C-alpha cells in the first residue's frame, strides 16, 4: 500500500518534530494528544506542539507554510479520524501500560491496511502489542527517529517476530524515499542499535577520561572531527542530548544487559545529574555552560570535574590532535590509535571498547554489520562506523591489541582471526555476524564504490574528475576542500562537455558526494592575483568562469545539477544555469558575494534578474513595472540571502517549479542521471537571449535613492553603499539606457565582469576578503 496520510499521537518534542518532517515531505498528518481537563481548547497540546515546531532552532519545518499540512486534534474527539491514516505513529510517554492502552483504542478505529508504529527508544516493541490481534501485530513495526528528525538521518525500523516482511519493506521504502531517512533494520532488543552502542561508547569514554586524568574539553578534542566524528564529540553531545536522558538510558541498559557490558556511570556524572541537577543545554549547565561577559559576548565555560566549578579554559589544544590536523581521515585515525602518552592510552581504550562491543553486538542488535556502521554514522554523525574503522586500522591489528589487553574475543572477531581476513568489507563482499563471507550491497549509490572500477574514471585532475555513471551519462565531480571552484573544477566541466559530444554520451550531471556541493570561488587565488595586479589574468579567469557556468545552459546536450548542503556563490551560479536541478531537500543556496565586497560574476546576477523579470506578465515587462523585479533581485543578492531548505530555495527563485527536490540526498545523483536520460531524446540546444527588458537610468536612480536612505539610517555601511551601487548598475542594465531598452545576456555578463573587477581592485573589497579568510566572518567596513 502507499502511505499518503499519516497520524502522530503525542505532540511533545519528538511527536511534533516527526509531524513536521512528514509535512516537509508533503504528507498530510493529524497530530493528536490528550485533552487537558482545565483548558477550554481541547486541542491545546497539539496546537502547542505545532507552535513549538515552528519556533524550533534549528528549524523543524523546511518552509513554515508546510505547517498547514498538520491538523491538530485530541484523542477523545478525533480518535475515529484515525481511520483515514495509512500510517499511525505513537510518540507518547515511555510507559508500557500507557502504550498498551493506546494500541487497544487505536486497533478499534484504524483501517485494516494501516501500518502502526511506535517511536519508543527503550520499550521493546513486542511487549507493546501483547494482547492485540494477529492482524494488528502483523502490521506493527517500530520506527525510532533520532532528534531532531529533520536533520539526523537515522531511522531505526524494528520488526517484531510477528511483523509481516511486506510491511517492513513498504515502510522502509517510504521512510527512505519520501521521508529522506537512512533506514537501519534493528532487532527488538534493549537500546536497539545506535543507542545501545553509542551510549556504551559515551559511558566508557567517561570512565577512560577519569583514568587518564583528562578533561571533558580535551576528550571532545580527541573524539570529535579529528577522529571523523561529529563536532559535538562526546560531552557536547551529552549536553545536547540531556544528561538525564543518558543517565536513564545507561541505567536501563545496565539492568537489561549482561554484567560484562559495563554501563556504570562515573561518580562525577552521577553528581551532575543527581545532586547538581545540571542536565546540559536544557538547564543551561552540564559539562559546559554558556555565559555572557560584560560586553554581552557569549563565552563557553568548561566544567572542572575535580572541584565542580566552571572555568574559562580558553581554546583547548591537544598535542595529539594538533599533530595530525589536515591529514586524511585514515592517517589521522591510525596516528591517534598509536599515539603515546595519556591521550593515546585514552583513545586506544575508548576505541578498543567500541570495537569489542560492536563485534559483540553483531547478530544481537542487528543481523548485518553495515546496519551497525550506518546507525552510528547516521545517528551520531560519524564518518566511519566501528567495522569500517577497524578496516582502516587492519582487523588483525585490532584483534592483537584486544588480546594484549586480556579480552575474550567475541565470536565475530574470533572467526576473523581464524580466517586471517584483514577487512570486514572487501569489494562486493562482507561477512555475517558469524564471520562467514556474504554479498555486500551498499544502501544507496556510492560514488567511491563506482570509481573502484578504474575504467569509470574517464578523466581525473587533483580537484575534480569526469566519471562514467553508465547508460550514456557522464558526471563532472568536484572533490576539493569545500569544493571551492578553481581551475581544476572549471576545466573538468569543459572536459566533460567535450567528452559528451566526442563520445556520443546522452548528457552530463554536475554533482558530488562530498560534505557540500560547493562553497564558492577560490578566494585566496582571487585575492593573491588582485594584490599582484594581475588584472588581465583575472579578466580572462572571470570570462572563463562565465563561459563554463553558462555552458550548462547552452550546450548541445542536457545538463542536470545535483546540489546539496552549502551551494554558495559560484556553486549557486552553476546550479542556476543547468537545464534541470535535482536538489537535496537540505539545500543552503545563495549568492553571497557581497559578504566579501563583490557581486556574483558568473552569471548569477544576470540569472536572478531574468528569473524575476520573467515572472511578470508579458504586458508588464516595460517601464516602471519592471522595478519590482529589479528590487527583488537587488534585495536577494544585496543581503546575501541563503535558503534554509530546497523549499525556500524554490520560493526565492533559486529553484524553478519544474526542478526536482529529493528528500534523501543520497539519491540525488541517480535521480539526476534519470533526468538527463529523460531530457536527451529530441533535446534542442538553447540560445542566449537577446531581448531582455531593462530600466537603465530610471532603476539606477530609484535604487540610489533607497540606498542613501538606508545609509543615512545606519542600516548599511559606507562600503556596503559602494558594493550596492555596482550591483544596482548591473541589474539596471547599465547607464545610458531608457525604460524601454532591451539588452542581451552577453551584455549583462559583461556588466557583471566589469563590476566584479572594479570592486576587486578596491581596498575595501580586499579587506573584506582577507577578513573572511582569516575569521570566516564578514567584515562590515
PDB file of C-alpha atoms in Angstrom, residues 1 34 87 97 167 223 269 321 338 349 542 577 584 605 608 651 685-686 704 721 733 745 772 775:
ATOM      1  CA  UNK A   1       0.000   0.000   0.000  1.00  0.00           C
ATOM      2  CA  UNK A  34      -4.796  14.235  25.314  1.00  0.00           C
ATOM      3  CA  UNK A  87       0.403   5.176   8.911  1.00  0.00           C
ATOM      4  CA  UNK A  97       0.893   0.385  30.220  1.00  0.00           C
ATOM      5  CA  UNK A 167       5.083  -4.267   5.832  1.00  0.00           C
ATOM      6  CA  UNK A 223      36.780  12.300  19.904  1.00  0.00           C
ATOM      7  CA  UNK A 269      28.356  12.104  36.150  1.00  0.00           C
ATOM      8  CA  UNK A 321      45.188  16.375  17.683  1.00  0.00           C
ATOM      9  CA  UNK A 338      49.034   4.518  18.092  1.00  0.00           C
ATOM     10  CA  UNK A 349      40.947   2.334  25.482  1.00  0.00           C
ATOM     11  CA  UNK A 542      36.197  35.540 -14.971  1.00  0.00           C
ATOM     12  CA  UNK A 577      22.317  27.592 -15.361  1.00  0.00           C
ATOM     13  CA  UNK A 584      18.571  17.767  -1.843  1.00  0.00           C
ATOM     14  CA  UNK A 605      23.247  38.477 -11.115  1.00  0.00           C
ATOM     15  CA  UNK A 608      18.179  36.280 -10.954  1.00  0.00           C
ATOM     16  CA  UNK A 651      10.311  30.313  -3.059  1.00  0.00           C
ATOM     17  CA  UNK A 685      20.262  23.386 -27.749  1.00  0.00           C
ATOM     18  CA  UNK A 686      19.021  26.719 -26.314  1.00  0.00           C
ATOM     19  CA  UNK A 704      20.341  55.005  -5.317  1.00  0.00           C
ATOM     20  CA  UNK A 721      26.973  51.520  -0.312  1.00  0.00           C
ATOM     21  CA  UNK A 733      21.239  47.040 -17.493  1.00  0.00           C
ATOM     22  CA  UNK A 745      22.587  38.093 -21.859  1.00  0.00           C
ATOM     23  CA  UNK A 772      36.695  36.368   5.676  1.00  0.00           C
ATOM     24  CA  UNK A 775      37.975  34.683  10.622  1.00  0.00           C
TER      25      UNK A 775
END
